[in-house]
Structure formats: C-alpha cells, structure tokens
Amino acid sequence: MQDILINWAPQETRVAIVENGAVQELHVERALERGQVGNIYMGRVARVLPGMQSAFVDIGLERAAFLHVADVHVAGQPHAGSRGDAAQPTPIERLVFEGQTLVVQVIKDAIGTKGARLSTQISIAGRLLVFLPQDDHIGISQKIGSPELREQLRARMNRLAATADGSPTGGFILRTNAEDAGDDELADDIAYLRKTWAAVRERGFASPPGTLLYQDLSLVERVLRDLAHDATGAIRIDSRMQFDILKAFGDEYTPGSAAKLEHYKGERPIFDLFNIDAEIARALARRVDLKSGGYLIIDQTEALTTIDVNTGGFVGARNFDDTIFKTNLEAAQAIARQLRLRNLGGIIIIDFIDMGREEHQGAVLAELRKQLARDRTKVTVSGFTQLGLVEMTRKRTRESLAHLLCEPCPTCAGKGQVKTARSVCYDILREILREARQFNPREFRVIASAAVVEMLLDEESQHLAGLSEFIGKPISLAAEATMSPEQYDIVLL
C-alpha cells in the first residue's frame, strides 16, 4: 500500500510517494520552471540540417528546439510508438523546409545545454487513454493481462471509437489503468480527448509561431491521472484551496482517485510526517549508505550516470563471497529506488562488487530487474559486460532532482574539486615572473584568499622573497575574504 503526500505552495509543488514508511519517488514542479513535456506549440522551422537528419524549430522558448526525422509524422505511416524499426524514413529535407509552420509537441524537456526535443506526432493523454489524432489504430498497453484480454479490449475500443458518420476517428492507446474500465468511462475519455484536440486545432489556425496551443496538466492534477492507482491508500494535500480544485478535477476525470483525496490539517508540515526533507537532502548526496554497512557512490555527468557499489564495513557473512553477494543484492534494491527518487535517466553504468560465481551474478541481475519492474519509466537492462559492469538505460524526459534543485558550485565550477593553496601560490609566482618581463611597475600587489596569502607569508615566504629579489621589485600581499580558493589578482602599482 502506498500513500501520496502533496506539499503545495504558490511557488512550488512537491509530491512524495511513500511505501512502507520509505519514500519511493519525489516529484517537484516550480511555477516559474514548469516543464514543457506534453505541451503543444505552433512552431516555425528555423533551420534544416540534412547531415544530422534533423531541424531546429522556434517554439518561443529561450533555445530553439530539436526535431529529428524519426519524430516527423508522415501520412500513412503509423505512430512512432508502434512503428517497426525496418521502416526507412523519408529524408528530413523532403519533409520540412525553413520558414514552415508546424504543430509540434515537446517529448523531452531542455536539459543542460540541449534544447527541447519535439515531435510532429501528436499525442494527448487522458485518464484511461492516449489519443493519437493523426492515426487510426488501437494500441493496448503491454502491461495489460493476456493476449486474449488485449484483443477483447481492442474490439471494445473499435466499437466505442467509431463515429456515426464514418469521419476520421483518430487512434487510441489504452493505458494500464483502463484494464477494468467500463464502456461509459472509456466513452467519456474518448469524448474529452477529441474535444481537447478540436480546441487545439482551432487555436492553431489563428495563432502565430511560438504560441502555446495546449499545456499538459499541472503536477497536482497528474497525481490523480498518472501516479494514483489501486494500491494507493490515501492522497493527502496540505492546501485547502488546492484540495477543492483537485477534488472538482478528480470528480470529473478520475473519480476513483478523487475518492482517496484527503485535506491534511495537521500542525506539523506534511513532509515532516515521513521525514521527507531529510530524504531529499540524502537524494542529493553522492554517497548512499546501505543498512548492511556497504554504500553506493552515485556520480551524474552529462553523458551518463555511474553507480559504484562498495562493501564498506559489512563483514556479517561467514565468508567473503557471501559478504559480496549480500551487499550486491541489497545494492540492487537500493539502486532501483535511487533511480526513481533522483529521477536519473539516460545511460547508467553500475559497478557491482566483483562476484566469482555466475549464479551470484544471475541472482543479483534478477533482483535488479525485479526491483526495476516497479518503475513507471521505461527501463532497459543489458546485463553484465566483459568488464563486469551492468549497462542499463532509463528514459529521460525531465531534469533529474539534482539538476532541478541544484546548480554547479561557483567555486569549483562543477569540477567537484579545487586547487590546493600551494598550487595557487605557485600559479601566482609564475604570473608575477611573466608580468615582470613585460612591465616595469614600482610594486606588485597580490590579492588572494586568506589561505593563499597565509601560505605565501609562511611556508612559501622563502620562495616569495627569492622572486622579489630576482625581479628587483617589492611584492605585497592582501587577503580578500570574498575570493574563492582559486581566485587571485595581481595589481601593478
């Protein structure tokens, strides 16, 4: 059984999914930094790049967005989600041209220096269905039951989606939570989605490029649509105003989830109930301690995320092989949770502790796959490589928790380390010598951090005096409290 806690403020919404007293997922949405995934825009093609089979499209955001040929809808071809790999795409220069206006949808937020990724294959998510206005096929979630049940659902959907006058119906994908839905619920979702799309098209006819035509639901609304399910016990929200808004939305679109809504009136902040703020702080740390005494080191880079497993102080088992095996099993459970908690995506490399026995490797991989099966985000695990590493990918659509809440350190510029005071001292001595060959000031004044100045006055005083004598100029020192360890200035007086 899981509980969903919603902490709402005008500037930020935070959602925690808690199972058995432990936080499993965290979702954060800020009013001024709301993600664009799912949004539909009227775009204008700014540049076509045949060599990359892609185009840059201006949708009114800070950076031009990116459209790849694989994400361009071509009439008569099925939606990307159902298209076989064998389909040979038409070259992008024959599909779009500079200055062309296109209705596009964001499928991946801008991350780091990369602009948002777009598709012209539009899809609009409802409570039970995903609507594909440019298609006419019915798709069924692979997580739904048996092939026989999927065929029954497909037949029902074909009947419900048919229009009396035979006009184009659009395609639909049944979401996992549609498995037990009645005909009335499905029909309501079909009508809602078609109405939404009709409004988007109407707006598109009269809107200039850069116009937002449709915005996906807010995080609190997506809690009811996407995050709540049969195993959800209670959905508690700490804002009376938002509770009333959410209740009205839920009663219309997600009555099953709306019945679980509760207004939290406690004096303690809602996130204090399960110590969630401390969990967020731990989710931003490199090191994750395991109950056994082992630990994980998680490093997130632009290209990939690496996770290193270490035994630490765990010596509980009778022999070393069992110690390693039990640490790796515990690590597999913790890694799956950390990926959800931190919203880590892209390529992920896991360095489990080396195991000598193949059955141990197989058991750890099976445990990892079992734990990852709970993830609502698409995950692919490739298994152990020749180097003993596990390669996997997790679909990345939004910024990770660390990228959302943090920024690179201004002192180390994201390197994670700074030069020692001695290294900076030697940089300063070399710089003074270089400048003494070009200029002839009365005096050199060094302004640096207190630690650097202290070292120049103490341990490096002999070298400083020797340089002063060699260049024939006095060198004075001044400490500046606001300077970072690597910063310094050399002033010519």
XYZ file of C-alpha atoms in Angstrom:
493
model
C 0.000 0.000 0.000
C 1.285 3.440 -0.876
C 0.402 6.946 0.272
C 0.867 10.113 -1.764
C 1.713 13.332 0.075
C 1.345 16.704 -1.688
C 3.025 19.816 -0.271
C 1.644 22.830 -2.178
C 2.869 26.434 -2.161
C 2.245 29.163 -4.768
C 5.850 28.903 -5.969
C 6.396 25.144 -5.773
C 4.535 21.834 -5.613
C 6.254 18.780 -4.104
C 4.878 15.249 -4.258
C 6.236 12.241 -2.356
C 5.144 8.630 -2.915
C 5.640 6.659 0.302
C 5.543 2.859 0.659
C 6.035 1.101 3.996
C 7.307 4.332 5.534
C 10.027 4.849 2.882
C 9.963 7.488 0.144
C 9.968 5.803 -3.271
C 9.511 8.773 -5.629
C 9.810 12.543 -5.444
C 8.277 14.968 -7.943
C 8.892 18.712 -7.873
C 7.293 21.368 -10.055
C 8.043 25.084 -9.776
C 5.650 27.705 -11.099
C 8.417 29.625 -12.902
C 10.235 26.498 -14.170
C 7.370 24.254 -15.210
C 8.451 21.542 -17.647
C 7.214 21.582 -21.252
C 6.821 17.824 -21.862
C 3.409 17.203 -23.426
C 2.914 20.853 -24.408
C 1.797 21.532 -27.985
C 3.126 24.628 -29.794
C 2.799 26.314 -33.131
C 6.434 26.227 -34.297
C 8.430 27.671 -37.168
C 11.294 25.747 -38.784
C 14.409 27.886 -38.252
C 16.970 25.617 -39.904
C 17.099 22.206 -41.596
C 20.230 20.082 -41.080
C 20.291 17.271 -43.696
C 23.596 15.927 -42.340
C 22.001 15.291 -38.938
C 18.567 14.445 -40.417
C 17.045 16.985 -38.057
C 15.762 20.546 -37.858
C 15.801 23.374 -35.336
C 12.329 24.731 -34.625
C 11.485 28.011 -32.905
C 8.605 27.482 -30.452
C 9.044 30.696 -28.485
C 11.425 29.295 -25.848
C 14.886 30.583 -24.938
C 16.610 27.966 -27.147
C 15.474 26.540 -30.465
C 14.018 23.055 -30.090
C 15.230 19.934 -31.927
C 13.159 17.833 -34.340
C 14.628 14.545 -35.624
C 13.364 12.859 -38.789
C 12.202 9.825 -36.765
C 9.762 12.098 -34.909
C 8.178 13.654 -38.023
C 4.706 12.331 -38.774
C 4.273 11.112 -42.340
C 0.718 10.457 -43.548
C 0.104 6.748 -43.983
C 2.847 5.726 -41.537
C 1.946 4.558 -38.029
C 2.834 6.494 -34.883
C 6.469 6.233 -33.710
C 5.404 4.196 -30.698
C 4.106 1.421 -32.966
C 6.377 1.745 -35.997
C 8.737 -1.109 -36.755
C 12.461 -0.475 -36.930
C 12.508 -1.609 -40.559
C 10.670 1.499 -41.774
C 13.052 3.678 -43.779
C 12.265 7.329 -43.007
C 11.922 9.892 -45.786
C 14.876 12.372 -45.670
C 14.021 15.357 -43.497
C 14.802 17.872 -46.265
C 11.840 16.397 -48.200
C 9.508 16.683 -45.174
C 10.134 20.189 -43.786
C 11.598 23.455 -45.056
C 12.905 26.655 -43.454
C 10.133 29.086 -42.529
C 7.472 26.362 -42.464
C 4.947 26.470 -39.603
C 4.318 23.174 -37.813
C 2.197 21.976 -34.906
C 4.752 20.269 -32.654
C 4.755 18.601 -29.239
C 7.583 18.561 -26.681
C 8.643 14.980 -25.912
C 11.759 15.843 -23.883
C 12.483 18.971 -21.843
C 15.538 21.131 -22.477
C 18.311 19.562 -20.394
C 21.639 21.277 -19.752
C 22.713 22.988 -22.968
C 20.373 20.957 -25.180
C 17.095 22.429 -26.393
C 13.786 20.637 -26.030
C 13.122 17.658 -28.314
C 9.997 17.772 -30.468
C 7.682 15.506 -32.402
C 5.034 16.308 -35.006
C 3.328 13.044 -33.986
C 0.838 14.465 -31.511
C -0.476 12.504 -28.541
C -2.755 13.742 -25.752
C -3.044 11.739 -22.538
C -6.360 11.242 -20.800
C -7.193 9.316 -17.658
C -7.577 5.933 -19.370
C -6.440 6.565 -22.942
C -3.802 8.307 -25.007
C -5.263 9.959 -28.127
C -3.304 9.896 -31.402
C -5.237 12.291 -33.671
C -3.124 11.530 -36.774
C -3.519 7.725 -36.513
C -6.418 5.310 -36.747
C -5.154 2.213 -34.929
C -5.958 0.969 -31.414
C -2.965 0.091 -29.220
C -3.038 -1.729 -25.879
C -0.502 -1.352 -23.053
C 1.759 -4.425 -22.895
C 1.260 -4.473 -19.114
C -2.401 -5.375 -19.581
C -3.152 -9.052 -18.952
C -3.201 -11.774 -21.563
C -3.262 -11.516 -25.394
C -6.929 -12.613 -25.269
C -7.840 -9.746 -22.912
C -5.967 -7.261 -25.089
C -7.921 -8.415 -28.155
C -11.214 -8.043 -26.258
C -10.270 -4.513 -25.225
C -9.253 -3.676 -28.806
C -12.647 -4.861 -30.103
C -14.472 -2.775 -27.458
C -12.404 0.299 -28.336
C -13.042 -0.090 -32.076
C -16.763 -0.120 -31.317
C -16.660 2.831 -28.896
C -14.356 4.983 -31.060
C -16.401 4.560 -34.253
C -18.228 7.688 -35.415
C -21.768 7.630 -36.785
C -20.887 9.464 -39.991
C -17.698 7.473 -40.647
C -15.460 10.543 -40.227
C -11.817 10.039 -39.098
C -11.762 8.797 -35.522
C -8.097 9.126 -34.543
C -6.130 6.387 -32.826
C -6.058 5.415 -29.163
C -3.713 3.612 -26.809
C -5.271 2.056 -23.720
C -3.283 2.885 -20.597
C -2.673 0.235 -17.939
C -5.403 1.623 -15.666
C -8.005 1.093 -18.443
C -7.966 -2.683 -17.957
C -11.095 -2.739 -15.741
C -12.792 0.375 -17.133
C -16.416 0.241 -18.178
C -17.744 1.381 -21.558
C -19.106 4.630 -20.088
C -15.707 5.572 -18.642
C -13.945 4.837 -21.921
C -16.551 6.751 -23.922
C -16.179 9.768 -21.600
C -12.398 9.735 -22.067
C -12.771 9.467 -25.868
C -15.133 12.464 -25.913
C -12.870 14.529 -23.622
C -9.757 13.839 -25.727
C -11.448 14.607 -29.050
C -12.857 17.836 -27.629
C -9.391 18.813 -26.360
C -7.818 18.137 -29.765
C -10.544 20.093 -31.578
C -9.759 23.111 -29.362
C -6.013 22.746 -30.105
C -6.648 22.678 -33.872
C -8.993 25.664 -33.677
C -6.373 27.666 -31.766
C -3.662 26.596 -34.204
C -5.481 28.043 -37.233
C -5.416 31.564 -35.771
C -2.102 31.570 -33.854
C 1.348 32.813 -34.904
C 4.520 30.691 -34.457
C 5.680 30.467 -30.845
C 2.129 30.155 -29.465
C 1.418 27.570 -26.758
C -1.647 25.685 -28.047
C -2.020 23.117 -25.247
C -0.382 22.683 -21.851
C -0.158 19.358 -20.053
C -1.761 19.045 -16.628
C -0.096 20.519 -13.553
C 1.752 18.186 -11.159
C -1.162 18.011 -8.675
C -3.543 17.033 -11.481
C -1.060 14.463 -12.843
C -1.038 12.862 -9.375
C -4.641 11.799 -9.950
C -4.184 10.931 -13.629
C -0.800 9.180 -13.587
C 0.505 8.431 -10.080
C -2.525 7.124 -8.195
C -3.679 3.521 -8.756
C -5.437 0.649 -6.985
C -2.622 0.211 -4.458
C -2.813 3.880 -3.414
C -4.232 4.218 0.090
C -4.602 7.968 0.622
C -3.703 11.137 -1.272
C -3.102 13.899 1.290
C -2.706 17.550 0.302
C -1.941 20.393 2.720
C -3.723 23.228 0.856
C -7.493 23.646 1.277
C -7.749 25.695 -1.919
C -5.855 23.135 -3.992
C -7.811 20.299 -2.357
C -11.081 21.875 -3.564
C -9.672 22.442 -7.095
C -8.258 18.915 -7.237
C -11.482 17.392 -5.899
C -13.506 19.106 -8.652
C -10.997 17.969 -11.311
C -10.923 14.425 -9.914
C -14.691 14.085 -9.649
C -14.948 14.867 -13.365
C -11.979 12.931 -14.771
C -10.664 10.465 -12.140
C -13.464 9.632 -9.681
C -11.643 6.543 -8.378
C -8.566 8.572 -7.386
C -10.613 11.553 -6.197
C -12.264 9.329 -3.579
C -8.841 8.880 -1.946
C -8.193 12.617 -1.590
C -7.789 13.978 1.935
C -7.118 17.512 3.144
C -4.231 17.380 5.626
C -4.952 19.730 8.542
C -2.130 18.778 10.923
C 0.042 21.425 12.573
C 3.268 19.689 11.565
C 4.257 20.280 7.915
C 3.046 17.345 5.837
C 6.555 16.381 4.702
C 7.654 16.080 8.344
C 5.359 13.052 8.718
C 7.868 10.797 6.971
C 10.988 12.963 7.338
C 10.868 13.677 3.614
C 13.004 16.848 3.634
C 15.873 14.795 5.112
C 15.273 12.189 2.374
C 15.557 14.919 -0.276
C 18.883 16.033 1.237
C 20.125 12.422 1.101
C 18.947 12.123 -2.529
C 21.311 14.991 -3.450
C 24.376 13.366 -1.845
C 26.966 11.293 -3.723
C 27.038 8.584 -1.082
C 24.112 6.323 -0.177
C 24.640 4.149 2.899
C 23.193 0.627 2.897
C 21.806 -0.994 6.060
C 24.469 -3.714 5.928
C 27.340 -1.214 6.172
C 28.049 -1.127 2.431
C 27.424 2.005 0.376
C 26.827 3.371 -3.132
C 28.669 6.254 -4.823
C 26.468 7.931 -7.464
C 28.063 10.326 -9.963
C 25.925 12.103 -12.542
C 27.668 13.503 -15.632
C 26.442 14.988 -18.918
C 26.961 11.689 -20.768
C 25.928 9.067 -18.204
C 25.445 8.178 -14.546
C 27.818 5.804 -12.769
C 26.946 3.871 -9.615
C 29.766 2.190 -7.683
C 28.960 -0.448 -5.036
C 31.315 -0.872 -2.060
C 31.293 -3.306 0.873
C 32.275 -0.675 3.432
C 32.254 -2.166 6.917
C 29.972 -5.121 6.134
C 31.620 -8.339 7.386
C 28.494 -10.090 8.651
C 28.628 -13.214 6.475
C 30.815 -16.225 7.210
C 32.871 -15.920 4.050
C 33.875 -13.122 1.725
C 31.844 -14.414 -1.259
C 28.632 -14.296 0.774
C 29.508 -10.822 2.059
C 29.904 -9.551 -1.513
C 26.750 -11.337 -2.707
C 24.557 -9.960 0.098
C 25.924 -6.428 -0.365
C 25.230 -6.577 -4.106
C 21.672 -7.875 -3.517
C 20.963 -5.011 -1.114
C 22.589 -2.572 -3.548
C 20.307 -3.773 -6.390
C 17.235 -2.875 -4.304
C 18.700 0.496 -3.261
C 19.766 1.387 -6.838
C 16.260 0.855 -8.257
C 14.829 3.132 -5.550
C 17.522 5.794 -6.025
C 16.887 5.935 -9.797
C 13.225 6.738 -9.109
C 13.959 9.063 -6.193
C 16.574 11.098 -8.080
C 14.816 10.755 -11.476
C 18.078 9.663 -13.092
C 17.844 8.961 -16.816
C 19.927 8.186 -19.885
C 22.798 5.702 -19.797
C 23.510 4.217 -16.358
C 26.577 2.077 -15.585
C 26.549 0.014 -12.363
C 29.809 -1.356 -10.967
C 28.746 -4.107 -8.586
C 31.458 -5.655 -6.413
C 33.132 -8.424 -8.455
C 31.468 -11.807 -7.926
C 33.345 -15.029 -8.617
C 30.284 -17.229 -9.062
C 27.974 -16.971 -12.077
C 24.884 -17.936 -10.059
C 25.536 -14.942 -7.796
C 25.752 -12.655 -10.861
C 22.490 -14.080 -12.195
C 20.718 -13.644 -8.836
C 21.853 -10.007 -8.486
C 20.762 -9.218 -12.063
C 17.390 -10.900 -11.448
C 16.904 -8.868 -8.248
C 17.783 -5.639 -10.082
C 15.294 -6.416 -12.863
C 12.619 -7.342 -10.299
C 13.043 -4.025 -8.460
C 13.148 -2.023 -11.714
C 9.862 -3.608 -12.831
C 8.116 -1.265 -10.348
C 9.419 1.784 -12.254
C 6.744 3.656 -14.239
C 9.520 4.990 -16.531
C 10.796 2.729 -19.338
C 13.968 0.870 -18.284
C 16.224 -1.440 -20.318
C 18.897 -3.612 -18.645
C 21.609 -5.144 -20.855
C 23.238 -7.402 -18.251
C 26.896 -7.774 -17.262
C 29.593 -6.724 -19.737
C 33.016 -8.412 -20.137
C 34.366 -5.913 -17.605
C 31.769 -6.972 -15.041
C 29.687 -3.794 -15.345
C 25.902 -3.656 -15.728
C 24.746 -1.377 -18.519
C 21.202 -0.035 -18.497
C 19.142 2.880 -19.761
C 16.231 4.729 -18.182
C 14.104 7.016 -20.323
C 14.858 10.657 -19.586
C 12.046 13.161 -20.131
C 12.573 15.670 -17.323
C 15.512 17.085 -15.393
C 16.890 14.957 -12.562
C 16.225 16.010 -8.959
C 19.813 17.291 -8.619
C 19.603 19.395 -11.787
C 16.239 20.775 -10.672
C 17.275 21.723 -7.126
C 20.995 22.474 -7.508
C 23.444 24.337 -9.732
C 27.199 23.923 -10.299
C 29.351 25.171 -7.412
C 30.645 28.685 -8.258
C 33.921 27.901 -6.500
C 34.867 24.709 -8.354
C 32.675 25.356 -11.454
C 31.194 21.878 -11.189
C 34.533 20.022 -11.161
C 33.980 18.834 -7.613
C 37.469 19.879 -6.550
C 39.657 22.990 -6.298
C 43.407 23.565 -6.488
C 45.322 23.408 -3.247
C 46.546 26.673 -1.714
C 50.130 25.660 -2.623
C 49.185 25.145 -6.297
C 47.606 28.614 -6.389
C 50.729 30.087 -4.731
C 52.918 28.660 -7.495
C 50.482 29.967 -10.166
C 50.877 33.431 -8.607
C 54.694 33.249 -8.535
C 54.780 32.226 -12.223
C 52.337 35.004 -13.157
C 54.432 37.654 -11.354
C 57.559 36.475 -13.177
C 55.715 36.601 -16.518
C 54.433 40.132 -15.887
C 57.815 41.382 -14.625
C 59.269 40.570 -18.063
C 56.653 42.748 -19.813
C 56.041 45.605 -17.372
C 58.103 47.762 -15.041
C 55.846 48.756 -12.105
C 57.010 50.175 -8.806
C 55.486 47.249 -6.891
C 53.429 44.045 -7.400
C 50.421 43.561 -5.111
C 48.848 40.104 -4.797
C 45.175 39.926 -3.751
C 44.062 36.371 -2.953
C 42.081 34.234 -0.495
C 43.195 34.187 3.148
C 44.551 30.605 2.875
C 46.779 31.509 -0.108
C 48.066 34.704 1.495
C 48.795 32.835 4.723
C 50.819 30.212 2.845
C 52.796 32.898 0.952
C 53.645 34.567 4.283
C 54.565 31.300 5.986
C 55.628 28.121 4.134
C 56.269 29.837 0.789
C 57.795 33.046 2.199
C 61.312 31.995 1.128
C 60.236 31.476 -2.479
C 58.329 34.784 -2.467
C 61.364 36.655 -1.130
C 63.629 34.962 -3.678
C 61.343 36.037 -6.542
C 61.164 39.619 -5.222
C 64.959 39.769 -5.146
C 65.253 38.234 -8.626
C 62.911 40.756 -10.306
C 64.106 43.673 -8.156
C 60.598 44.746 -7.121
C 58.726 44.531 -3.807
C 55.729 42.142 -3.629
C 52.958 42.974 -1.148
C 50.029 40.740 -0.126
C 46.361 41.439 0.664
C 43.729 38.864 1.729
C 40.232 39.147 0.245
C 37.530 37.240 2.137
C 35.143 37.065 -0.835
C 37.649 35.354 -3.144
C 37.363 31.624 -3.810
C 40.446 29.410 -3.206
C 41.500 29.578 -6.887
C 40.881 33.300 -7.441
C 43.607 35.932 -7.288
C 44.536 39.294 -8.762
C 47.992 40.778 -9.370
C 47.878 44.573 -9.305
C 50.712 46.645 -10.837
C 51.397 49.720 -8.677
